[in-house]
C-alpha cells in the first residue's frame, strides 16, 4: 500500500521532476547495464535510490548482489549498474531522491531480452583526449542525443562538432575536437529505446604525467620536451 502511494506521488511529480533519465533501455540477458539518473544541483546532498517493485536500493550502502549504485555528486548524477541481467529483471524502475516531504523521481523501463538487443554500443563509457576526434559505434541506432534531448541524425542536428554516418551495420557518431564541456551523458536511440553512453574528456595534463612517469625515462629527454611543449600550446 505504501509503495502504491509512493508511486502515485512520484507519478504526479514526474512532470516537473528534478531527475532526468532515459525512458526505455533494452539489454540482452547476462550483460551488464548502467543506468544514469541526472539530478538537480539542489539534490546533491540527499540520499538517492533506485526503486524496483517493492525493492529499493539506496546510495551510500554496500552493493546488493548484482546491483550497485554510485552517486557522483560532483557531476550531479548517480548510476545504477546491473550485472548479469536476467529476463526476470525486466520492469519499471524509479530513479529517485529521498526528500523530507514527497520524494522526487522519474520512471524508466528496463527490458532484458533473450536475443541480442536491437540497440547496443560496444561500451557505455568512452573517453578521449581534449582536442582529439572520437568515434562511437551505435548498433541499430538512428540518432545520437544529449541527455537533455538535442539529437543528431543522418540529416544533421544541433549538437556542436558532432555528426553521424551510417554504414548499414551501425551508426558512427563522430565528435570532433573534443572539448572539456563535451564530458557527460548522451544516448543512442532508435524508435523504441535509448542506450546511455558516458563521454570522458581527459586533459593534456594526464598525457604529460604519463610521459614523465614512464619508467623508461627517469630523466626528461628532448622528445619529452617536444611532447610537453605541443600539449602546453594547445
Ligand atoms: C532468471 O529468470 C528466470 C525466468 O524469469 C528465472 O526462472 C530465474 O530464477 C532467474 N534467475 C535469477 C538468478 O534470478
Ligand atoms: C568511465 O571510465 C573511467 C576510466 O576509464 C572511470 O574513471 C569512470 O568512472 C567511468 N565512468 C562511468 C560513468 O562509468
Ligand atoms: C579530426 O578530424 C578532422 C576532420 O576530419 C581532421 O582534419 C583532423 O586532422 C582530425 N584531428 C585529429 C587530432 O585526428
Ligand atoms: C565507422 O567507424 C568504423 C570504426 O571506427 C570505421 O571502420 C568505418 O569506416 C566507419 N564508417 C563510416 C561510414 O564512417
PDB file of C-alpha atoms and ligand atoms in Angstrom:
ATOM      1  CA  UNK A   1       0.000   0.000   0.000  1.00  0.00           C
ATOM      2  CA  UNK A   2       2.772   2.433   0.905  1.00  0.00           C
ATOM      3  CA  UNK A   3       4.563   1.521  -2.296  1.00  0.00           C
ATOM      4  CA  UNK A   4       1.451   2.229  -4.326  1.00  0.00           C
ATOM      5  CA  UNK A   5       1.051   5.579  -2.627  1.00  0.00           C
ATOM      6  CA  UNK A   6       4.667   6.463  -3.271  1.00  0.00           C
ATOM      7  CA  UNK A   7       4.411   5.515  -6.934  1.00  0.00           C
ATOM      8  CA  UNK A   8       1.308   7.650  -7.199  1.00  0.00           C
ATOM      9  CA  UNK A   9       3.079  10.660  -5.687  1.00  0.00           C
ATOM     10  CA  UNK A  10       6.062  10.114  -7.935  1.00  0.00           C
ATOM     11  CA  UNK A  11       3.779   9.925 -10.954  1.00  0.00           C
ATOM     12  CA  UNK A  12       2.230  13.245 -10.047  1.00  0.00           C
ATOM     13  CA  UNK A  13       5.621  14.815  -9.570  1.00  0.00           C
ATOM     14  CA  UNK A  14       7.193  13.500 -12.754  1.00  0.00           C
ATOM     15  CA  UNK A  15       6.072  16.408 -14.943  1.00  0.00           C
ATOM     16  CA  UNK A  16       8.345  18.764 -13.057  1.00  0.00           C
ATOM     17  CA  UNK A  17      10.862  16.268 -11.783  1.00  0.00           C
ATOM     18  CA  UNK A  18      14.383  17.368 -10.889  1.00  0.00           C
ATOM     19  CA  UNK A  19      15.589  13.958 -12.059  1.00  0.00           C
ATOM     20  CA  UNK A  20      16.243  13.017 -15.629  1.00  0.00           C
ATOM     21  CA  UNK A  21      16.916   9.672 -17.253  1.00  0.00           C
ATOM     22  CA  UNK A  22      16.031   7.783 -20.433  1.00  0.00           C
ATOM     23  CA  UNK A  23      12.603   6.195 -20.977  1.00  0.00           C
ATOM     24  CA  UNK A  24      13.462   2.671 -22.013  1.00  0.00           C
ATOM     25  CA  UNK A  25      16.616   0.574 -22.076  1.00  0.00           C
ATOM     26  CA  UNK A  26      16.950  -2.851 -23.665  1.00  0.00           C
ATOM     27  CA  UNK A  27      19.766  -5.212 -22.857  1.00  0.00           C
ATOM     28  CA  UNK A  28      20.415  -8.866 -23.572  1.00  0.00           C
ATOM     29  CA  UNK A  29      20.420 -11.207 -20.595  1.00  0.00           C
ATOM     30  CA  UNK A  30      23.791 -11.932 -18.945  1.00  0.00           C
ATOM     31  CA  UNK A  31      25.099  -8.477 -19.873  1.00  0.00           C
ATOM     32  CA  UNK A  32      25.933  -5.512 -17.657  1.00  0.00           C
ATOM     33  CA  UNK A  33      23.941  -2.315 -17.982  1.00  0.00           C
ATOM     34  CA  UNK A  34      24.498   1.089 -16.385  1.00  0.00           C
ATOM     35  CA  UNK A  35      21.541   3.425 -15.934  1.00  0.00           C
ATOM     36  CA  UNK A  36      22.325   7.103 -15.321  1.00  0.00           C
ATOM     37  CA  UNK A  37      19.979   9.302 -13.288  1.00  0.00           C
ATOM     38  CA  UNK A  38      20.823  13.008 -13.525  1.00  0.00           C
ATOM     39  CA  UNK A  39      19.598  15.271 -10.782  1.00  0.00           C
ATOM     40  CA  UNK A  40      19.248  18.973  -9.985  1.00  0.00           C
ATOM     41  CA  UNK A  41      22.106  20.530  -8.078  1.00  0.00           C
ATOM     42  CA  UNK A  42      19.748  21.165  -5.132  1.00  0.00           C
ATOM     43  CA  UNK A  43      19.562  17.377  -4.561  1.00  0.00           C
ATOM     44  CA  UNK A  44      23.331  16.905  -4.270  1.00  0.00           C
ATOM     45  CA  UNK A  45      23.486  16.046  -0.561  1.00  0.00           C
ATOM     46  CA  UNK A  46      20.299  13.940  -0.414  1.00  0.00           C
ATOM     47  CA  UNK A  47      20.164  10.153  -0.468  1.00  0.00           C
ATOM     48  CA  UNK A  48      19.375   8.707  -3.892  1.00  0.00           C
ATOM     49  CA  UNK A  49      17.749   5.392  -4.618  1.00  0.00           C
ATOM     50  CA  UNK A  50      16.599   3.067  -7.335  1.00  0.00           C
ATOM     51  CA  UNK A  51      13.189   1.510  -6.831  1.00  0.00           C
ATOM     52  CA  UNK A  52      12.017  -1.677  -8.498  1.00  0.00           C
ATOM     53  CA  UNK A  53       8.685  -3.087  -7.328  1.00  0.00           C
ATOM     54  CA  UNK A  54       8.962  -3.336  -3.573  1.00  0.00           C
ATOM     55  CA  UNK A  55      12.758  -3.444  -3.742  1.00  0.00           C
ATOM     56  CA  UNK A  56      14.675  -0.228  -3.130  1.00  0.00           C
ATOM     57  CA  UNK A  57      18.407   0.308  -3.189  1.00  0.00           C
ATOM     58  CA  UNK A  58      19.918   3.424  -1.624  1.00  0.00           C
ATOM     59  CA  UNK A  59      23.138   5.297  -2.375  1.00  0.00           C
ATOM     60  CA  UNK A  60      25.823   5.053   0.292  1.00  0.00           C
ATOM     61  CA  UNK A  61      25.083   1.406   1.060  1.00  0.00           C
ATOM     62  CA  UNK A  62      27.045  -1.689   0.176  1.00  0.00           C
ATOM     63  CA  UNK A  63      26.014  -3.102  -3.177  1.00  0.00           C
ATOM     64  CA  UNK A  64      23.308  -5.718  -3.281  1.00  0.00           C
ATOM     65  CA  UNK A  65      24.279  -8.858  -5.253  1.00  0.00           C
ATOM     66  CA  UNK A  66      24.147  -7.920  -8.938  1.00  0.00           C
ATOM     67  CA  UNK A  67      23.054  -4.310  -8.422  1.00  0.00           C
ATOM     68  CA  UNK A  68      25.156  -1.367  -7.312  1.00  0.00           C
ATOM     69  CA  UNK A  69      24.508   2.344  -7.033  1.00  0.00           C
ATOM     70  CA  UNK A  70      27.038   5.145  -7.148  1.00  0.00           C
ATOM     71  CA  UNK A  71      26.428   8.846  -6.565  1.00  0.00           C
ATOM     72  CA  UNK A  72      28.678  11.264  -8.451  1.00  0.00           C
ATOM     73  CA  UNK A  73      27.942  14.444  -6.510  1.00  0.00           C
ATOM     74  CA  UNK A  74      30.491  16.498  -8.436  1.00  0.00           C
ATOM     75  CA  UNK A  75      28.693  15.963 -11.727  1.00  0.00           C
ATOM     76  CA  UNK A  76      25.180  15.614 -10.289  1.00  0.00           C
ATOM     77  CA  UNK A  77      24.252  12.145 -11.408  1.00  0.00           C
ATOM     78  CA  UNK A  78      24.018   8.715  -9.892  1.00  0.00           C
ATOM     79  CA  UNK A  79      24.371   5.467 -11.747  1.00  0.00           C
ATOM     80  CA  UNK A  80      22.819   2.106 -11.112  1.00  0.00           C
ATOM     81  CA  UNK A  81      24.690  -0.857 -12.541  1.00  0.00           C
ATOM     82  CA  UNK A  82      23.042  -4.206 -13.026  1.00  0.00           C
ATOM     83  CA  UNK A  83      25.324  -7.146 -13.726  1.00  0.00           C
ATOM     84  CA  UNK A  84      24.312 -10.465 -15.303  1.00  0.00           C
ATOM     85  CA  UNK A  85      20.911  -9.088 -16.234  1.00  0.00           C
ATOM     86  CA  UNK A  86      18.151 -11.661 -16.151  1.00  0.00           C
ATOM     87  CA  UNK A  87      14.879 -11.659 -18.098  1.00  0.00           C
ATOM     88  CA  UNK A  88      13.063 -11.510 -14.771  1.00  0.00           C
ATOM     89  CA  UNK A  89      14.753  -8.136 -14.031  1.00  0.00           C
ATOM     90  CA  UNK A  90      12.546  -6.542 -16.724  1.00  0.00           C
ATOM     91  CA  UNK A  91      10.125  -3.919 -15.493  1.00  0.00           C
ATOM     92  CA  UNK A  92       9.655  -0.350 -14.321  1.00  0.00           C
ATOM     93  CA  UNK A  93      12.405   1.232 -12.266  1.00  0.00           C
ATOM     94  CA  UNK A  94      12.482   4.568 -10.459  1.00  0.00           C
ATOM     95  CA  UNK A  95      15.415   6.919 -10.171  1.00  0.00           C
ATOM     96  CA  UNK A  96      14.564   8.836  -7.021  1.00  0.00           C
ATOM     97  CA  UNK A  97      15.756  11.182  -4.286  1.00  0.00           C
ATOM     98  CA  UNK A  98      14.593  10.995  -0.663  1.00  0.00           C
ATOM     99  CA  UNK A  99      13.289  14.364   0.452  1.00  0.00           C
ATOM    100  CA  UNK A 100      11.656  15.334   3.726  1.00  0.00           C
ATOM    101  CA  UNK A 101       8.253  15.658   2.049  1.00  0.00           C
ATOM    102  CA  UNK A 102       7.374  13.616  -1.046  1.00  0.00           C
ATOM    103  CA  UNK A 103      10.296  12.014  -2.792  1.00  0.00           C
ATOM    104  CA  UNK A 104      11.099  13.122  -6.321  1.00  0.00           C
ATOM    105  CA  UNK A 105      11.586  10.516  -9.002  1.00  0.00           C
ATOM    106  CA  UNK A 106      11.427   9.547 -12.659  1.00  0.00           C
ATOM    107  CA  UNK A 107      10.454   6.203 -14.109  1.00  0.00           C
ATOM    108  CA  UNK A 108      12.152   4.174 -16.802  1.00  0.00           C
ATOM    109  CA  UNK A 109      11.536   0.759 -18.276  1.00  0.00           C
ATOM    110  CA  UNK A 110      14.228  -1.904 -18.435  1.00  0.00           C
ATOM    111  CA  UNK A 111      13.707  -4.666 -20.967  1.00  0.00           C
ATOM    112  CA  UNK A 112      16.027  -7.665 -20.589  1.00  0.00           C
ATOM    113  CA  UNK A 113      15.817  -9.713 -23.773  1.00  0.00           C
ATOM    114  CA  UNK A 114      16.637 -13.322 -24.619  1.00  0.00           C
ATOM    115  CA  UNK A 115      18.021 -12.311 -28.014  1.00  0.00           C
ATOM    116  CA  UNK A 116      20.588  -9.646 -28.770  1.00  0.00           C
ATOM    117  CA  UNK A 117      19.083  -6.210 -28.073  1.00  0.00           C
ATOM    118  CA  UNK A 118      18.163  -4.213 -31.174  1.00  0.00           C
ATOM    119  CA  UNK A 119      20.099  -1.193 -29.935  1.00  0.00           C
ATOM    120  CA  UNK A 120      23.617  -1.624 -28.495  1.00  0.00           C
ATOM    121  CA  UNK A 121      27.006   0.018 -28.078  1.00  0.00           C
ATOM    122  CA  UNK A 122      30.332  -1.718 -27.595  1.00  0.00           C
ATOM    123  CA  UNK A 123      30.917   0.328 -24.436  1.00  0.00           C
ATOM    124  CA  UNK A 124      28.780   2.694 -22.381  1.00  0.00           C
ATOM    125  CA  UNK A 125      31.910   4.526 -21.266  1.00  0.00           C
ATOM    126  CA  UNK A 126      34.078   6.124 -23.947  1.00  0.00           C
ATOM    127  CA  UNK A 127      36.945   8.537 -23.479  1.00  0.00           C
ATOM    128  CA  UNK A 128      39.277  10.710 -25.477  1.00  0.00           C
ATOM    129  CA  UNK A 129      41.843  13.456 -25.007  1.00  0.00           C
ATOM    130  CA  UNK A 130      40.904  17.069 -25.335  1.00  0.00           C
ATOM    131  CA  UNK A 131      41.313  18.157 -28.968  1.00  0.00           C
ATOM    132  CA  UNK A 132      41.009  14.606 -30.290  1.00  0.00           C
ATOM    133  CA  UNK A 133      38.277  13.257 -32.592  1.00  0.00           C
ATOM    134  CA  UNK A 134      36.370  10.295 -31.189  1.00  0.00           C
ATOM    135  CA  UNK A 135      34.017   7.815 -32.843  1.00  0.00           C
ATOM    136  CA  UNK A 136      31.300   5.861 -31.094  1.00  0.00           C
ATOM    137  CA  UNK A 137      29.537   2.996 -32.851  1.00  0.00           C
ATOM    138  CA  UNK A 138      25.863   2.544 -32.028  1.00  0.00           C
ATOM    139  CA  UNK A 139      24.328  -0.621 -33.473  1.00  0.00           C
ATOM    140  CA  UNK A 140      20.694  -0.360 -34.536  1.00  0.00           C
ATOM    141  CA  UNK A 141      20.536   3.356 -33.787  1.00  0.00           C
ATOM    142  CA  UNK A 142      19.121   6.203 -35.842  1.00  0.00           C
ATOM    143  CA  UNK A 143      20.140   9.128 -33.622  1.00  0.00           C
ATOM    144  CA  UNK A 144      22.683  10.375 -31.105  1.00  0.00           C
ATOM    145  CA  UNK A 145      21.328  12.692 -28.419  1.00  0.00           C
ATOM    146  CA  UNK A 146      22.430  14.695 -25.422  1.00  0.00           C
ATOM    147  CA  UNK A 147      20.723  13.612 -22.224  1.00  0.00           C
ATOM    148  CA  UNK A 148      18.686  16.835 -22.439  1.00  0.00           C
ATOM    149  CA  UNK A 149      17.236  15.671 -25.744  1.00  0.00           C
ATOM    150  CA  UNK A 150      19.029  17.513 -28.580  1.00  0.00           C
ATOM    151  CA  UNK A 151      19.672  14.929 -31.285  1.00  0.00           C
ATOM    152  CA  UNK A 152      21.822  14.430 -34.354  1.00  0.00           C
ATOM    153  CA  UNK A 153      20.560  12.070 -37.044  1.00  0.00           C
ATOM    154  CA  UNK A 154      21.566  11.333 -40.629  1.00  0.00           C
ATOM    155  CA  UNK A 155      20.274  14.757 -41.632  1.00  0.00           C
ATOM    156  CA  UNK A 156      22.368  16.530 -39.031  1.00  0.00           C
ATOM    157  CA  UNK A 157      21.279  18.294 -35.893  1.00  0.00           C
ATOM    158  CA  UNK A 158      22.096  20.915 -33.321  1.00  0.00           C
ATOM    159  CA  UNK A 159      24.933  19.281 -31.347  1.00  0.00           C
ATOM    160  CA  UNK A 160      28.198  21.152 -31.905  1.00  0.00           C
ATOM    161  CA  UNK A 161      31.128  19.388 -33.624  1.00  0.00           C
ATOM    162  CA  UNK A 162      29.101  16.191 -33.903  1.00  0.00           C
ATOM    163  CA  UNK A 163      27.968  14.252 -36.957  1.00  0.00           C
ATOM    164  CA  UNK A 164      26.748  10.741 -37.621  1.00  0.00           C
ATOM    165  CA  UNK A 165      27.122   8.406 -40.589  1.00  0.00           C
ATOM    166  CA  UNK A 166      25.529   5.063 -41.209  1.00  0.00           C
ATOM    167  CA  UNK A 167      27.475   2.152 -42.679  1.00  0.00           C
ATOM    168  CA  UNK A 168      24.469  -0.187 -42.715  1.00  0.00           C
ATOM    169  CA  UNK A 169      25.693  -2.054 -39.661  1.00  0.00           C
ATOM    170  CA  UNK A 170      25.942   0.780 -37.181  1.00  0.00           C
ATOM    171  CA  UNK A 171      25.641   4.497 -36.713  1.00  0.00           C
ATOM    172  CA  UNK A 172      29.094   6.067 -36.444  1.00  0.00           C
ATOM    173  CA  UNK A 173      28.989   9.079 -34.190  1.00  0.00           C
ATOM    174  CA  UNK A 174      31.977  11.385 -34.504  1.00  0.00           C
ATOM    175  CA  UNK A 175      32.746  14.187 -32.088  1.00  0.00           C
ATOM    176  CA  UNK A 176      35.468  16.421 -33.494  1.00  0.00           C
ATOM    177  CA  UNK A 177      37.992  18.352 -31.437  1.00  0.00           C
ATOM    178  CA  UNK A 178      36.777  17.032 -28.110  1.00  0.00           C
ATOM    179  CA  UNK A 179      36.298  19.822 -25.526  1.00  0.00           C
ATOM    180  CA  UNK A 180      36.039  19.706 -21.736  1.00  0.00           C
ATOM    181  CA  UNK A 181      32.361  20.639 -21.887  1.00  0.00           C
ATOM    182  CA  UNK A 182      31.601  17.563 -24.030  1.00  0.00           C
ATOM    183  CA  UNK A 183      32.004  15.396 -20.910  1.00  0.00           C
ATOM    184  CA  UNK A 184      28.752  13.856 -19.769  1.00  0.00           C
ATOM    185  CA  UNK A 185      25.880  11.567 -20.607  1.00  0.00           C
ATOM    186  CA  UNK A 186      24.449  11.030 -24.090  1.00  0.00           C
ATOM    187  CA  UNK A 187      22.366   8.292 -25.609  1.00  0.00           C
ATOM    188  CA  UNK A 188      21.990   6.468 -28.904  1.00  0.00           C
ATOM    189  CA  UNK A 189      18.391   5.886 -29.816  1.00  0.00           C
ATOM    190  CA  UNK A 190      16.043   4.185 -32.213  1.00  0.00           C
ATOM    191  CA  UNK A 191      12.252   4.436 -32.290  1.00  0.00           C
ATOM    192  CA  UNK A 192      11.889   2.060 -29.393  1.00  0.00           C
ATOM    193  CA  UNK A 193      14.639   2.648 -26.847  1.00  0.00           C
ATOM    194  CA  UNK A 194      17.752   4.514 -25.759  1.00  0.00           C
ATOM    195  CA  UNK A 195      21.232   3.385 -24.811  1.00  0.00           C
ATOM    196  CA  UNK A 196      23.131   5.748 -22.461  1.00  0.00           C
ATOM    197  CA  UNK A 197      26.812   6.487 -23.154  1.00  0.00           C
ATOM    198  CA  UNK A 198      29.176   8.453 -20.908  1.00  0.00           C
ATOM    199  CA  UNK A 199      31.886  10.512 -22.598  1.00  0.00           C
ATOM    200  CA  UNK A 200      35.004  11.303 -20.553  1.00  0.00           C
ATOM    201  CA  UNK A 201      37.414  14.010 -21.724  1.00  0.00           C
ATOM    202  CA  UNK A 202      40.966  13.610 -20.460  1.00  0.00           C
ATOM    203  CA  UNK A 203      43.160  16.674 -20.442  1.00  0.00           C
ATOM    204  CA  UNK A 204      46.673  17.175 -21.715  1.00  0.00           C
ATOM    205  CA  UNK A 205      47.988  17.191 -18.111  1.00  0.00           C
ATOM    206  CA  UNK A 206      47.359  13.467 -17.968  1.00  0.00           C
ATOM    207  CA  UNK A 207      49.492  12.898 -21.054  1.00  0.00           C
ATOM    208  CA  UNK A 208      52.368  14.886 -19.528  1.00  0.00           C
ATOM    209  CA  UNK A 209      52.131  12.875 -16.344  1.00  0.00           C
ATOM    210  CA  UNK A 210      52.131   9.643 -18.287  1.00  0.00           C
ATOM    211  CA  UNK A 211      55.207  10.747 -20.217  1.00  0.00           C
ATOM    212  CA  UNK A 212      57.228  11.905 -17.215  1.00  0.00           C
ATOM    213  CA  UNK A 213      56.236   8.946 -15.020  1.00  0.00           C
ATOM    214  CA  UNK A 214      57.156   6.467 -17.707  1.00  0.00           C
ATOM    215  CA  UNK A 215      59.727   4.085 -16.143  1.00  0.00           C
ATOM    216  CA  UNK A 216      61.820   4.048 -19.318  1.00  0.00           C
ATOM    217  CA  UNK A 217      62.688   7.744 -18.961  1.00  0.00           C
ATOM    218  CA  UNK A 218      63.774   8.717 -15.481  1.00  0.00           C
ATOM    219  CA  UNK A 219      65.139  11.919 -16.966  1.00  0.00           C
ATOM    220  CA  UNK A 220      63.295  14.040 -19.487  1.00  0.00           C
ATOM    221  CA  UNK A 221      64.683  13.823 -22.965  1.00  0.00           C
ATOM    222  CA  UNK A 222      64.335  16.344 -25.736  1.00  0.00           C
ATOM    223  CA  UNK A 223      61.484  14.325 -27.235  1.00  0.00           C
ATOM    224  CA  UNK A 224      59.565  14.523 -23.922  1.00  0.00           C
ATOM    225  CA  UNK A 225      60.115  18.235 -24.067  1.00  0.00           C
ATOM    226  CA  UNK A 226      58.615  18.342 -27.537  1.00  0.00           C
ATOM    227  CA  UNK A 227      55.558  16.385 -26.389  1.00  0.00           C
ATOM    228  CA  UNK A 228      55.057  18.599 -23.353  1.00  0.00           C
ATOM    229  CA  UNK A 229      55.504  21.710 -25.406  1.00  0.00           C
ATOM    230  CA  UNK A 230      52.972  20.625 -28.009  1.00  0.00           C
ATOM    231  CA  UNK A 231      50.361  19.945 -25.320  1.00  0.00           C
ATOM    232  CA  UNK A 232      51.031  23.184 -23.474  1.00  0.00           C
ATOM    233  CA  UNK A 233      50.443  25.272 -26.553  1.00  0.00           C
ATOM    234  CA  UNK A 234      47.123  23.608 -27.488  1.00  0.00           C
TER     235      UNK A 234
HETATM  236  C1  LIG B   1      16.169 -15.561 -14.271  1.00  0.00           C
HETATM  237  O1  LIG B   1      14.884 -15.517 -14.889  1.00  0.00           O
HETATM  238  C2  LIG B   1      14.257 -16.772 -14.981  1.00  0.00           C
HETATM  239  C3  LIG B   1      12.970 -16.578 -15.784  1.00  0.00           C
HETATM  240  O2  LIG B   1      12.220 -15.488 -15.360  1.00  0.00           O
HETATM  241  C4  LIG B   1      14.003 -17.332 -13.570  1.00  0.00           C
HETATM  242  O3  LIG B   1      13.403 -18.604 -13.657  1.00  0.00           O
HETATM  243  C5  LIG B   1      15.331 -17.434 -12.827  1.00  0.00           C
HETATM  244  O4  LIG B   1      15.108 -17.814 -11.496  1.00  0.00           O
HETATM  245  C6  LIG B   1      16.043 -16.099 -12.828  1.00  0.00           C
HETATM  246  N1  LIG B   1      17.394 -16.224 -12.254  1.00  0.00           N
HETATM  247  C7  LIG B   1      17.871 -15.418 -11.318  1.00  0.00           C
HETATM  248  C8  LIG B   1      19.279 -15.655 -10.894  1.00  0.00           C
HETATM  249  O5  LIG B   1      17.214 -14.503 -10.840  1.00  0.00           O
HETATM  250  C1  LIG B   2      34.393   5.637 -17.156  1.00  0.00           C
HETATM  251  O1  LIG B   2      35.712   5.153 -17.168  1.00  0.00           O
HETATM  252  C2  LIG B   2      36.637   5.933 -16.428  1.00  0.00           C
HETATM  253  C3  LIG B   2      38.022   5.334 -16.589  1.00  0.00           C
HETATM  254  O2  LIG B   2      38.224   4.867 -17.873  1.00  0.00           O
HETATM  255  C4  LIG B   2      36.226   5.954 -14.965  1.00  0.00           C
HETATM  256  O3  LIG B   2      37.101   6.783 -14.239  1.00  0.00           O
HETATM  257  C5  LIG B   2      34.805   6.493 -14.843  1.00  0.00           C
HETATM  258  O4  LIG B   2      34.374   6.399 -13.503  1.00  0.00           O
HETATM  259  C6  LIG B   2      33.852   5.718 -15.730  1.00  0.00           C
HETATM  260  N1  LIG B   2      32.591   6.409 -15.703  1.00  0.00           N
HETATM  261  C7  LIG B   2      31.425   5.784 -15.661  1.00  0.00           C
HETATM  262  C8  LIG B   2      30.216   6.653 -15.566  1.00  0.00           C
HETATM  263  O5  LIG B   2      31.319   4.569 -15.730  1.00  0.00           O
HETATM  264  C1  LIG B   3      39.867  15.407 -36.753  1.00  0.00           C
HETATM  265  O1  LIG B   3      39.084  15.393 -37.944  1.00  0.00           O
HETATM  266  C2  LIG B   3      39.347  16.478 -38.806  1.00  0.00           C
HETATM  267  C3  LIG B   3      38.334  16.440 -39.947  1.00  0.00           C
HETATM  268  O2  LIG B   3      38.111  15.139 -40.387  1.00  0.00           O
HETATM  269  C4  LIG B   3      40.792  16.374 -39.305  1.00  0.00           C
HETATM  270  O3  LIG B   3      41.076  17.451 -40.175  1.00  0.00           O
HETATM  271  C5  LIG B   3      41.720  16.428 -38.090  1.00  0.00           C
HETATM  272  O4  LIG B   3      43.060  16.225 -38.518  1.00  0.00           O
HETATM  273  C6  LIG B   3      41.356  15.347 -37.074  1.00  0.00           C
HETATM  274  N1  LIG B   3      42.137  15.581 -35.867  1.00  0.00           N
HETATM  275  C7  LIG B   3      42.790  14.622 -35.240  1.00  0.00           C
HETATM  276  C8  LIG B   3      43.525  15.027 -33.993  1.00  0.00           C
HETATM  277  O5  LIG B   3      42.792  13.464 -35.637  1.00  0.00           O
HETATM  278  C1  LIG B   4      32.683   3.800 -38.830  1.00  0.00           C
HETATM  279  O1  LIG B   4      33.726   3.598 -37.885  1.00  0.00           O
HETATM  280  C2  LIG B   4      34.493   2.450 -38.120  1.00  0.00           C
HETATM  281  C3  LIG B   4      35.441   2.265 -36.960  1.00  0.00           C
HETATM  282  O2  LIG B   4      35.811   3.460 -36.355  1.00  0.00           O
HETATM  283  C4  LIG B   4      35.179   2.607 -39.477  1.00  0.00           C
HETATM  284  O3  LIG B   4      35.957   1.477 -39.740  1.00  0.00           O
HETATM  285  C5  LIG B   4      34.121   2.811 -40.555  1.00  0.00           C
HETATM  286  O4  LIG B   4      34.757   3.043 -41.796  1.00  0.00           O
HETATM  287  C6  LIG B   4      33.229   3.966 -40.229  1.00  0.00           C
HETATM  288  N1  LIG B   4      32.145   4.044 -41.199  1.00  0.00           N
HETATM  289  C7  LIG B   4      31.659   5.192 -41.673  1.00  0.00           C
HETATM  290  C8  LIG B   4      30.545   5.097 -42.674  1.00  0.00           C
HETATM  291  O5  LIG B   4      32.119   6.272 -41.341  1.00  0.00           O
END
